[in-house]
CSV table of C-alpha atoms in Angstrom, one decimal:
chain,number,residue,atom,x,y,z
M,1,UNK,CA,0.5,44.1,76.1
M,2,UNK,CA,-0.9,47.1,73.9
M,3,UNK,CA,-2.3,46.1,70.3
M,4,UNK,CA,-0.1,48.3,67.8
M,5,UNK,CA,-0.4,48.0,63.6
M,6,UNK,CA,1.7,46.0,62.9
M,7,UNK,CA,-0.4,43.2,64.7
M,8,UNK,CA,-3.2,44.0,62.3
M,9,UNK,CA,-3.7,41.6,59.4
M,10,UNK,CA,-1.6,42.3,56.8
M,11,UNK,CA,-4.9,41.9,54.4
M,12,UNK,CA,-6.4,44.6,56.3
M,13,UNK,CA,-3.7,47.0,56.2
M,14,UNK,CA,-3.5,46.2,52.1
M,15,UNK,CA,-7.2,47.2,52.3
M,16,UNK,CA,-6.8,50.9,53.0
M,17,UNK,CA,-9.7,52.8,54.3
M,18,UNK,CA,-12.6,52.8,52.2
M,19,UNK,CA,-13.1,55.9,50.5
M,20,UNK,CA,-17.4,55.5,50.6
M,21,UNK,CA,-16.9,54.7,54.2
M,22,UNK,CA,-14.8,57.9,54.9
M,23,UNK,CA,-17.4,60.1,52.6
M,24,UNK,CA,-20.2,58.6,54.7
M,25,UNK,CA,-18.5,59.0,58.2
M,26,UNK,CA,-18.5,62.8,57.1
M,27,UNK,CA,-21.6,62.8,56.1
M,28,UNK,CA,-22.8,61.2,59.3
M,29,UNK,CA,-20.9,64.1,60.9
M,30,UNK,CA,-22.1,66.9,58.8
M,31,UNK,CA,-25.7,65.9,59.5
M,32,UNK,CA,-24.9,65.8,63.1
M,33,UNK,CA,-23.7,69.6,62.9
M,34,UNK,CA,-27.2,70.4,61.1
M,35,UNK,CA,-28.9,69.1,63.9
M,36,UNK,CA,-26.5,71.5,66.2
M,37,UNK,CA,-27.4,74.1,64.8
M,38,UNK,CA,-24.2,75.0,62.7
M,39,UNK,CA,-24.7,77.3,59.6
M,40,UNK,CA,-24.8,75.2,56.1
M,41,UNK,CA,-26.1,75.9,52.4
M,42,UNK,CA,-28.3,73.1,52.9
M,43,UNK,CA,-30.7,72.0,55.5
M,44,UNK,CA,-30.2,68.3,55.2
M,45,UNK,CA,-27.3,65.4,53.7
M,46,UNK,CA,-28.8,63.2,51.0
M,47,UNK,CA,-26.6,60.0,50.6
M,48,UNK,CA,-26.8,58.8,47.3
M,49,UNK,CA,-23.8,56.7,47.9
M,50,UNK,CA,-25.7,53.0,48.8
M,51,UNK,CA,-29.0,51.4,48.2
M,52,UNK,CA,-31.4,52.1,51.3
M,53,UNK,CA,-34.6,53.5,49.7
M,54,UNK,CA,-36.5,54.0,52.8
M,55,UNK,CA,-33.6,56.7,54.3
M,56,UNK,CA,-34.1,58.2,51.4
M,57,UNK,CA,-38.1,58.5,51.3
M,58,UNK,CA,-39.3,55.1,50.0
M,59,UNK,CA,-42.3,53.7,52.5
M,60,UNK,CA,-42.2,50.3,53.3
M,61,UNK,CA,-44.1,47.2,52.2
M,62,UNK,CA,-47.5,47.0,54.2
M,63,UNK,CA,-48.2,43.7,54.2
M,64,UNK,CA,-44.6,42.8,55.3
M,65,UNK,CA,-44.3,45.0,58.1
M,66,UNK,CA,-48.1,43.3,59.3
M,67,UNK,CA,-47.4,39.9,58.8
M,68,UNK,CA,-43.7,40.8,60.5
M,69,UNK,CA,-45.3,42.5,63.5
M,70,UNK,CA,-47.7,39.7,64.3
M,71,UNK,CA,-44.8,37.3,63.8
M,72,UNK,CA,-43.1,39.4,66.8
M,73,UNK,CA,-46.4,40.0,68.4
M,74,UNK,CA,-48.3,36.9,68.3
M,75,UNK,CA,-51.2,38.1,70.3
M,76,UNK,CA,-52.1,39.7,67.3
M,77,UNK,CA,-53.3,36.7,65.6
M,78,UNK,CA,-56.6,37.1,66.9
M,79,UNK,CA,-56.6,40.7,65.7
M,80,UNK,CA,-59.4,41.3,63.1
M,81,UNK,CA,-57.9,44.8,62.5
M,82,UNK,CA,-55.1,42.6,60.0
M,83,UNK,CA,-56.4,40.8,56.7
M,84,UNK,CA,-57.2,37.0,57.3
M,85,UNK,CA,-54.3,36.7,55.3
M,86,UNK,CA,-51.6,38.2,57.1
M,87,UNK,CA,-52.7,36.6,60.0
M,88,UNK,CA,-52.6,33.4,57.8
M,89,UNK,CA,-49.2,33.9,56.6
M,90,UNK,CA,-47.6,34.4,60.2
M,91,UNK,CA,-49.3,32.0,62.1
M,92,UNK,CA,-47.5,29.4,59.5
M,93,UNK,CA,-44.3,31.6,59.9
M,94,UNK,CA,-44.3,31.3,63.6
M,95,UNK,CA,-45.2,27.8,63.5
M,96,UNK,CA,-42.0,27.3,61.3
M,97,UNK,CA,-39.5,28.8,63.7
M,98,UNK,CA,-38.1,26.9,66.5
M,99,UNK,CA,-40.2,26.9,69.9
M,100,UNK,CA,-42.5,28.8,67.9
M,101,UNK,CA,-41.0,31.8,68.8
M,102,UNK,CA,-38.2,34.2,66.3
M,103,UNK,CA,-37.2,34.6,69.1
M,104,UNK,CA,-35.2,31.2,69.1
M,105,UNK,CA,-31.6,30.5,67.4
M,106,UNK,CA,-32.3,28.6,63.8
M,107,UNK,CA,-30.0,26.1,61.8
M,108,UNK,CA,-27.6,28.1,60.8
M,109,UNK,CA,-28.5,27.5,57.0
M,110,UNK,CA,-31.4,28.8,57.5
M,111,UNK,CA,-35.0,27.6,58.9
M,112,UNK,CA,-36.0,24.9,56.8
M,113,UNK,CA,-39.2,25.7,55.8
M,114,UNK,CA,-38.2,28.9,54.8
M,115,UNK,CA,-35.3,27.0,52.2
M,116,UNK,CA,-38.3,25.1,51.1
M,117,UNK,CA,-40.4,27.9,50.2
M,118,UNK,CA,-36.7,29.8,48.9
M,119,UNK,CA,-36.6,26.2,46.0
M,120,UNK,CA,-40.1,26.5,45.3
M,121,UNK,CA,-39.7,29.9,44.3
M,122,UNK,CA,-36.5,29.5,42.0
M,123,UNK,CA,-38.3,26.3,40.7
M,124,UNK,CA,-41.4,28.5,40.0
M,125,UNK,CA,-39.1,31.5,38.9
M,126,UNK,CA,-37.0,28.9,36.4
M,127,UNK,CA,-40.4,27.4,34.8
M,128,UNK,CA,-39.7,23.9,35.8
M,129,UNK,CA,-36.1,24.2,36.6
M,130,UNK,CA,-35.1,21.5,39.7
M,131,UNK,CA,-34.0,22.7,43.0
M,132,UNK,CA,-32.7,21.2,45.9
M,133,UNK,CA,-33.5,22.9,49.1
M,134,UNK,CA,-30.5,21.2,50.7
M,135,UNK,CA,-28.3,23.7,47.9
M,136,UNK,CA,-29.7,26.9,49.7
M,137,UNK,CA,-27.9,28.5,52.7
M,138,UNK,CA,-29.6,31.2,54.4
M,139,UNK,CA,-27.3,34.6,55.3
M,140,UNK,CA,-27.7,38.0,57.1
M,141,UNK,CA,-27.3,39.6,53.2
M,142,UNK,CA,-25.4,38.9,50.0
M,143,UNK,CA,-22.0,39.9,51.2
M,144,UNK,CA,-22.2,37.4,53.8
M,145,UNK,CA,-22.5,34.4,51.9
M,146,UNK,CA,-19.8,35.8,49.2
M,147,UNK,CA,-17.8,36.1,52.0
M,148,UNK,CA,-18.1,32.0,53.1
M,149,UNK,CA,-17.5,30.9,49.5
M,150,UNK,CA,-14.5,33.2,49.7
M,151,UNK,CA,-12.9,31.0,52.1
M,152,UNK,CA,-14.1,28.1,50.4
M,153,UNK,CA,-12.3,29.3,47.3
M,154,UNK,CA,-8.9,30.7,48.8
M,155,UNK,CA,-5.9,28.7,48.8
M,156,UNK,CA,-3.5,28.5,51.9
M,157,UNK,CA,-0.3,30.7,51.6
M,158,UNK,CA,1.9,27.9,50.5
M,159,UNK,CA,0.5,27.5,47.6
M,160,UNK,CA,-0.2,29.8,44.1
M,161,UNK,CA,-2.5,32.6,45.0
M,162,UNK,CA,-6.1,32.2,43.6
M,163,UNK,CA,-7.8,34.0,41.3
M,164,UNK,CA,-11.0,35.6,40.4
M,165,UNK,CA,-12.2,37.0,37.3
M,166,UNK,CA,-14.0,40.4,38.7
M,167,UNK,CA,-15.7,43.1,36.5
M,168,UNK,CA,-14.7,46.6,36.2
M,169,UNK,CA,-16.1,47.7,37.2
M,170,UNK,CA,-17.7,46.2,40.4
M,171,UNK,CA,-19.8,46.2,43.6
M,172,UNK,CA,-17.8,48.7,45.5
M,173,UNK,CA,-17.1,46.7,48.1
M,174,UNK,CA,-16.0,43.3,46.5
M,175,UNK,CA,-12.4,44.2,46.0
M,176,UNK,CA,-12.1,44.3,49.8
M,177,UNK,CA,-14.1,40.8,50.3
M,178,UNK,CA,-11.4,38.6,48.0
M,179,UNK,CA,-8.8,40.6,49.3
M,180,UNK,CA,-9.5,39.8,52.8
M,181,UNK,CA,-9.9,36.0,51.7
M,182,UNK,CA,-6.5,36.6,50.4
M,183,UNK,CA,-7.9,35.6,47.1
M,184,UNK,CA,-6.3,37.9,43.6
M,185,UNK,CA,-8.8,39.9,41.6
M,186,UNK,CA,-8.1,40.3,38.2
M,187,UNK,CA,-10.2,42.6,36.2
M,188,UNK,CA,-12.4,42.1,33.0
M,189,UNK,CA,-13.5,45.1,31.4
M,190,UNK,CA,-16.8,45.7,30.5
M,191,UNK,CA,-18.3,48.0,27.2
M,192,UNK,CA,-19.3,51.4,28.2
M,193,UNK,CA,-19.7,52.3,24.8
M,194,UNK,CA,-22.3,49.5,24.8
M,195,UNK,CA,-23.9,50.2,28.1
M,196,UNK,CA,-21.7,48.1,30.0
M,197,UNK,CA,-22.1,45.2,27.9
M,198,UNK,CA,-19.7,41.8,29.1
M,199,UNK,CA,-16.9,41.4,25.8
M,200,UNK,CA,-16.1,37.5,25.6
M,201,UNK,CA,-12.6,38.5,23.7
M,202,UNK,CA,-11.6,40.2,26.7
M,203,UNK,CA,-12.7,37.7,28.8
M,204,UNK,CA,-10.2,35.8,27.3
M,205,UNK,CA,-7.7,38.6,27.5
M,206,UNK,CA,-8.2,38.3,31.4
M,207,UNK,CA,-8.0,34.6,31.7
M,208,UNK,CA,-4.5,35.2,29.9
M,209,UNK,CA,-3.9,37.5,32.7
M,210,UNK,CA,-5.2,35.8,35.4
M,211,UNK,CA,-2.7,32.8,34.4
M,212,UNK,CA,0.3,34.4,34.9
M,213,UNK,CA,0.0,35.6,37.9
M,214,UNK,CA,-2.3,33.7,39.8
M,215,UNK,CA,-4.7,30.4,39.8
M,216,UNK,CA,-8.4,31.4,38.2
M,217,UNK,CA,-10.6,29.6,40.0
M,218,UNK,CA,-13.4,31.7,39.7
M,219,UNK,CA,-15.8,34.2,37.6
M,220,UNK,CA,-18.0,37.0,39.3
M,221,UNK,CA,-20.8,38.7,37.8
M,222,UNK,CA,-23.2,40.8,38.1
M,223,UNK,CA,-27.0,40.3,36.5
M,224,UNK,CA,-28.4,43.0,36.5
M,225,UNK,CA,-25.1,45.2,36.8
M,226,UNK,CA,-24.0,46.6,39.8
M,227,UNK,CA,-22.8,49.9,39.4
M,228,UNK,CA,-23.6,49.9,35.6
M,229,UNK,CA,-27.1,48.7,35.4
M,230,UNK,CA,-26.8,46.9,32.4
M,231,UNK,CA,-28.9,43.7,32.2
M,232,UNK,CA,-27.4,40.3,30.4
M,233,UNK,CA,-29.7,38.6,27.7
M,234,UNK,CA,-30.3,35.2,27.0
M,235,UNK,CA,-26.7,34.9,24.1
M,236,UNK,CA,-24.2,36.8,26.7
M,237,UNK,CA,-24.9,34.3,29.5
M,238,UNK,CA,-24.3,31.5,27.4
M,239,UNK,CA,-21.0,32.8,26.1
M,240,UNK,CA,-20.1,33.2,29.8
M,241,UNK,CA,-21.0,29.6,30.5
M,242,UNK,CA,-18.9,28.3,27.8
M,243,UNK,CA,-16.2,30.5,28.7
M,244,UNK,CA,-16.4,29.2,32.9
M,245,UNK,CA,-16.8,25.5,30.8
M,246,UNK,CA,-13.8,25.7,28.4
M,247,UNK,CA,-11.3,27.2,31.4
M,248,UNK,CA,-12.8,25.6,34.2
M,249,UNK,CA,-14.2,28.5,36.2
M,250,UNK,CA,-16.8,28.3,38.8
M,251,UNK,CA,-19.7,30.7,38.6
M,252,UNK,CA,-20.3,33.3,41.4
M,253,UNK,CA,-23.5,35.0,39.9
M,254,UNK,CA,-24.7,38.4,41.6
M,255,UNK,CA,-28.8,38.1,41.2
M,256,UNK,CA,-29.7,40.4,43.9
M,257,UNK,CA,-31.2,43.1,42.2
M,258,UNK,CA,-33.0,40.6,39.4
M,259,UNK,CA,-36.5,42.1,40.7
M,260,UNK,CA,-35.8,46.1,39.7
M,261,UNK,CA,-35.1,45.4,35.7
M,262,UNK,CA,-36.7,48.6,34.7
M,263,UNK,CA,-35.7,48.9,31.0
M,264,UNK,CA,-38.3,49.2,28.4
M,265,UNK,CA,-38.8,45.4,27.0
M,266,UNK,CA,-35.5,44.5,29.0
M,267,UNK,CA,-35.9,40.4,29.7
M,268,UNK,CA,-34.5,38.9,32.9
M,269,UNK,CA,-33.3,35.3,32.9
M,270,UNK,CA,-31.2,33.6,35.8
M,271,UNK,CA,-28.1,31.8,35.1
M,272,UNK,CA,-29.0,29.0,36.3
M,273,UNK,CA,-32.2,28.5,33.5
M,274,UNK,CA,-30.0,29.2,31.0
M,275,UNK,CA,-27.5,26.5,31.8
M,276,UNK,CA,-30.1,23.8,32.5
M,277,UNK,CA,-31.4,25.1,28.7
M,278,UNK,CA,-28.4,24.0,27.6
M,279,UNK,CA,-28.8,21.1,28.3
M,280,UNK,CA,-26.5,18.0,30.0
M,281,UNK,CA,-23.0,19.0,28.3
M,282,UNK,CA,-22.8,22.3,30.4
M,283,UNK,CA,-25.2,21.4,33.2
M,284,UNK,CA,-23.4,18.4,34.0
M,285,UNK,CA,-20.2,20.3,34.6
M,286,UNK,CA,-20.6,24.0,34.9
M,287,UNK,CA,-20.8,24.4,39.1
M,288,UNK,CA,-22.5,27.7,40.3
M,289,UNK,CA,-23.1,29.7,42.9
M,290,UNK,CA,-25.8,32.3,42.9
M,291,UNK,CA,-27.3,35.1,45.8
M,292,UNK,CA,-30.1,36.7,45.9
M,293,UNK,CA,-30.5,39.4,49.0
M,294,UNK,CA,-33.8,40.6,50.8
M,295,UNK,CA,-32.1,44.5,50.6
M,296,UNK,CA,-32.4,44.3,47.0
M,297,UNK,CA,-36.1,43.7,46.2
M,298,UNK,CA,-38.6,46.2,45.5
M,299,UNK,CA,-39.2,46.5,49.3
M,300,UNK,CA,-35.7,47.8,49.7
M,301,UNK,CA,-35.6,45.8,53.4
M,302,UNK,CA,-31.9,47.2,54.2
M,303,UNK,CA,-32.2,46.5,57.7
M,304,UNK,CA,-33.6,42.9,57.9
M,305,UNK,CA,-30.4,41.5,57.0
M,306,UNK,CA,-31.3,38.7,55.0
M,307,UNK,CA,-30.3,36.5,52.0
M,308,UNK,CA,-29.6,33.8,50.6
M,309,UNK,CA,-26.9,31.4,48.4
M,310,UNK,CA,-27.6,28.3,45.9
M,311,UNK,CA,-24.7,26.2,45.3
M,312,UNK,CA,-25.5,24.1,41.8
M,313,UNK,CA,-23.7,21.1,40.4
M,314,UNK,CA,-20.6,21.6,43.6
M,315,UNK,CA,-19.8,18.0,44.6
M,316,UNK,CA,-20.7,16.2,47.2
M,317,UNK,CA,-17.7,16.4,49.1
M,318,UNK,CA,-16.9,20.0,48.7
M,319,UNK,CA,-20.6,20.6,50.1
M,320,UNK,CA,-20.2,19.0,53.2
M,321,UNK,CA,-17.0,22.2,53.7
M,322,UNK,CA,-19.7,24.7,52.6
M,323,UNK,CA,-22.0,23.4,55.7
M,324,UNK,CA,-19.0,23.5,57.9
M,325,UNK,CA,-18.0,26.8,56.9
M,326,UNK,CA,-22.1,27.8,57.4
M,327,UNK,CA,-22.2,26.1,60.7
M,328,UNK,CA,-19.4,28.0,62.0
M,329,UNK,CA,-21.6,31.4,62.2
M,330,UNK,CA,-24.6,32.0,64.5
M,331,UNK,CA,-28.0,32.2,61.8
M,332,UNK,CA,-29.0,35.2,60.1
M,333,UNK,CA,-31.8,37.1,62.4
M,334,UNK,CA,-35.3,35.2,62.0
M,335,UNK,CA,-37.2,38.4,61.1
M,336,UNK,CA,-35.0,38.7,58.1
M,337,UNK,CA,-35.6,35.0,57.1
M,338,UNK,CA,-39.1,35.4,57.1
M,339,UNK,CA,-39.3,38.6,55.3
M,340,UNK,CA,-37.6,36.8,52.7
M,341,UNK,CA,-40.5,34.1,52.4
M,342,UNK,CA,-43.0,37.2,51.5
M,343,UNK,CA,-40.4,38.9,49.3
M,344,UNK,CA,-39.9,35.4,46.9
M,345,UNK,CA,-43.8,34.3,47.6
M,346,UNK,CA,-46.1,37.6,47.5
M,347,UNK,CA,-49.8,37.7,48.4
M,348,UNK,CA,-52.1,36.1,45.5
M,349,UNK,CA,-54.6,37.2,43.8
M,350,UNK,CA,-57.1,35.6,45.6
M,351,UNK,CA,-56.0,36.9,48.8
M,352,UNK,CA,-57.3,39.6,50.4
M,353,UNK,CA,-54.2,41.9,50.5
M,354,UNK,CA,-53.2,41.2,46.6
M,355,UNK,CA,-54.3,44.8,45.4
M,356,UNK,CA,-52.5,46.9,48.2
M,357,UNK,CA,-49.3,44.9,47.5
M,358,UNK,CA,-49.5,44.6,44.3
M,359,UNK,CA,-50.2,48.6,43.6
M,360,UNK,CA,-47.0,49.3,46.1
M,361,UNK,CA,-44.8,46.8,44.3
M,362,UNK,CA,-46.0,48.3,41.0
M,363,UNK,CA,-45.5,52.4,42.7
M,364,UNK,CA,-41.9,51.6,43.8
M,365,UNK,CA,-40.8,50.2,40.1
M,366,UNK,CA,-42.2,53.1,38.5
M,367,UNK,CA,-40.6,55.2,40.9
M,368,UNK,CA,-37.0,53.5,39.8
M,369,UNK,CA,-38.2,53.6,36.0
M,370,UNK,CA,-38.7,57.3,35.8
M,371,UNK,CA,-36.0,58.1,38.4
M,372,UNK,CA,-33.0,56.3,36.3
M,373,UNK,CA,-34.2,58.4,32.7
M,374,UNK,CA,-34.6,61.4,34.9
M,375,UNK,CA,-30.9,60.9,35.9
M,376,UNK,CA,-29.9,59.9,33.1
M,377,UNK,CA,-31.1,62.7,31.1
M,378,UNK,CA,-30.1,65.5,33.6
M,379,UNK,CA,-26.5,64.2,34.0
M,380,UNK,CA,-26.3,63.6,30.1
M,381,UNK,CA,-27.4,67.2,30.0
M,382,UNK,CA,-24.4,68.7,32.1
M,383,UNK,CA,-21.2,69.6,30.2
M,384,UNK,CA,-18.5,66.6,31.0
M,385,UNK,CA,-20.6,63.9,32.1
M,386,UNK,CA,-22.6,61.5,29.8
M,387,UNK,CA,-24.4,58.3,31.5
M,388,UNK,CA,-25.3,54.9,29.4
M,389,UNK,CA,-29.1,53.7,30.2
M,390,UNK,CA,-29.4,51.6,33.6
M,391,UNK,CA,-32.2,49.4,32.5
M,392,UNK,CA,-32.2,47.4,36.1
M,393,UNK,CA,-30.6,48.0,39.7
M,394,UNK,CA,-30.7,50.9,41.1
M,395,UNK,CA,-28.0,53.0,40.0
M,396,UNK,CA,-26.4,54.9,37.2
M,397,UNK,CA,-23.2,55.1,36.7
M,398,UNK,CA,-22.0,58.3,35.2
M,399,UNK,CA,-18.2,59.2,33.5
M,400,UNK,CA,-17.2,62.2,34.5
M,401,UNK,CA,-15.0,63.7,32.2
M,402,UNK,CA,-12.1,66.2,35.0
M,403,UNK,CA,-9.9,68.6,34.0
M,404,UNK,CA,-6.0,68.2,34.2
M,405,UNK,CA,-6.1,71.0,37.4
M,406,UNK,CA,-8.4,68.3,39.2
M,407,UNK,CA,-6.2,65.5,38.8
M,408,UNK,CA,-3.4,67.6,40.1
M,409,UNK,CA,-4.9,69.0,43.6
M,410,UNK,CA,-6.0,65.2,44.0
M,411,UNK,CA,-2.4,64.1,43.7
M,412,UNK,CA,-1.6,66.6,45.9
M,413,UNK,CA,-4.3,65.4,48.3
M,414,UNK,CA,-3.2,61.6,48.0
M,415,UNK,CA,-6.9,61.0,46.6
M,416,UNK,CA,-8.4,59.9,43.3
M,417,UNK,CA,-9.6,62.9,41.3
M,418,UNK,CA,-13.3,61.3,41.5
M,419,UNK,CA,-13.1,61.2,45.3
M,420,UNK,CA,-11.6,64.6,45.8
M,421,UNK,CA,-15.1,65.8,43.8
M,422,UNK,CA,-16.9,63.8,45.7
M,423,UNK,CA,-15.9,65.2,48.9
M,424,UNK,CA,-16.1,69.1,47.4
M,425,UNK,CA,-20.0,68.0,46.7
M,426,UNK,CA,-20.6,66.8,49.9
M,427,UNK,CA,-19.2,69.9,51.7
M,428,UNK,CA,-20.5,72.2,49.4
M,429,UNK,CA,-23.9,70.9,48.4
M,430,UNK,CA,-24.4,68.1,50.8
M,431,UNK,CA,-24.7,64.9,48.8
M,432,UNK,CA,-23.4,61.9,49.1
M,433,UNK,CA,-22.2,59.9,45.9
M,434,UNK,CA,-20.2,57.2,45.3
M,435,UNK,CA,-16.4,57.4,43.5
M,436,UNK,CA,-15.8,55.1,40.5
M,437,UNK,CA,-12.5,54.4,41.8
M,438,UNK,CA,-14.1,52.7,44.4
M,439,UNK,CA,-15.8,50.5,41.5
M,440,UNK,CA,-12.1,49.6,40.4
M,441,UNK,CA,-12.3,52.3,37.6
M,442,UNK,CA,-9.0,54.3,37.8
M,443,UNK,CA,-6.1,55.4,35.6
M,444,UNK,CA,-7.6,58.7,34.2
M,445,UNK,CA,-11.5,57.7,33.9
M,446,UNK,CA,-13.4,58.7,36.7
M,447,UNK,CA,-16.8,57.8,37.4
M,448,UNK,CA,-19.7,58.6,39.8
M,449,UNK,CA,-22.1,56.1,41.4
M,450,UNK,CA,-25.7,57.3,41.8
M,451,UNK,CA,-28.5,55.4,43.9
M,452,UNK,CA,-31.8,56.4,42.3
M,453,UNK,CA,-33.4,54.1,44.8
M,454,UNK,CA,-34.9,57.1,46.6
M,455,UNK,CA,-38.1,58.6,46.4
M,456,UNK,CA,-38.5,61.4,43.2
M,457,UNK,CA,-38.6,64.2,45.5
M,458,UNK,CA,-35.5,63.2,47.0
M,459,UNK,CA,-33.4,62.8,43.9
M,460,UNK,CA,-35.0,65.8,42.2
M,461,UNK,CA,-33.4,67.8,45.3
M,462,UNK,CA,-30.3,65.6,44.9
M,463,UNK,CA,-29.8,66.6,41.2
M,464,UNK,CA,-30.1,69.9,41.5
M,465,UNK,CA,-27.3,70.2,44.1
M,466,UNK,CA,-25.4,68.0,41.8
M,467,UNK,CA,-26.1,70.3,39.2
M,468,UNK,CA,-24.6,73.8,41.2
M,469,UNK,CA,-22.2,72.2,42.0
M,470,UNK,CA,-21.0,70.6,39.3
M,471,UNK,CA,-21.1,74.0,37.3
M,472,UNK,CA,-19.5,75.9,39.7
M,473,UNK,CA,-16.8,73.4,40.5
M,474,UNK,CA,-16.0,73.3,35.9
M,475,UNK,CA,-16.3,77.4,36.5
M,476,UNK,CA,-13.3,77.0,39.7
M,477,UNK,CA,-11.0,75.4,37.3
M,478,UNK,CA,-11.3,77.6,34.4
M,479,UNK,CA,-13.2,75.4,32.3
M,480,UNK,CA,-15.4,77.7,30.3
M,481,UNK,CA,-18.7,79.7,30.6
M,482,UNK,CA,-20.8,79.3,33.4
M,483,UNK,CA,-23.7,77.0,32.0
M,484,UNK,CA,-27.6,77.0,33.3
M,485,UNK,CA,-28.5,74.0,35.6
M,486,UNK,CA,-30.3,72.0,33.8
């Protein structure tokens, strides 16, 4: 029997093709054309669509590479070319593995040693808030753990559809993950005029809307914001927790960018810490899943694929099913689990690798800070663009005002206007950026998603190309005189 389109999962068909995936596929094809000698006006494609810093010129972390090298080839444990703390860390990590080898399976929820190390990190980060290692589930990245939670929260087709309140804009794959689980996304708008802050009145409007079309079960938050770069203060977090408690909503908190806060004077605080500080009235009632990921640390180890989820205040009966879902999956790659330990428990001042490790991390943070400011200033200098400050995470999210002619052409092509803009930018200048419509922004508001977690040289090259394209693009639609590239 031959499989046809009618056999495909209807939820998957409803999602459709991702514009980001289509752009990335086209970018790969252009790269192949360049390798074959096809003439272009550029020598290589620059990808700012998503965060993958080592692909775009950010060097890997030395300590992490050395520890993993020794773990993968234990003969190096006796090699004094590696610092003593490198070999000691590698030895402990190897001993934590089944069979003392990274080639063995681990328990589905992760290596017990790493779970306890994560728990100690969380308690240290949150100034003594207790953490149970058994409430930590290690998976192959943030989206894997979130997918597990959507399976836990989804309803059967006979029952009213469950819903999750989601920020607008949201991470570009969020709606797809929820849709595939049969969960309805109910948007709440972030305030662009306030740097993409959350608004309590808007949350209350969203919950009223949700109750008219589904059974609201949870609220999803990104802090720092993805793709907005906003960082919530303690007061804002308290408001969200009180709202969740009043409406009996499960908190799904994406905190994967917690190590990449770069705004001057900005302090990041975890939802768990604020929840604990609010006392038993909330600490004993509000349920939460907090997510972290190896990919989004300042090391940018996207290819190692590891992340974790901590469940807070979840009933024991529910935890059984969470463990069941994890046990249905193969354990996440062991090198990624070991790398999580290095991300969360770096070398200490008394250890020989401390100075180099700290220098590399601070260099990456300084580059990220400078890149965010440079991108914001440049984009704000372009006609028809405005960009709110990003103080955390790896993206800037500028608004782009597109003329009516572009909207008409996009409609004729069957795409959103910002997607058309991104397509033409890629073809003309070899720069791949994300379209805001993929983050949920539609209906006459158009945005772009640019990753600034790249080397400063790569960013400067990309901005120069984008500026030249933008001015030519506006000129081609008779939108005013040609302006010099900033």
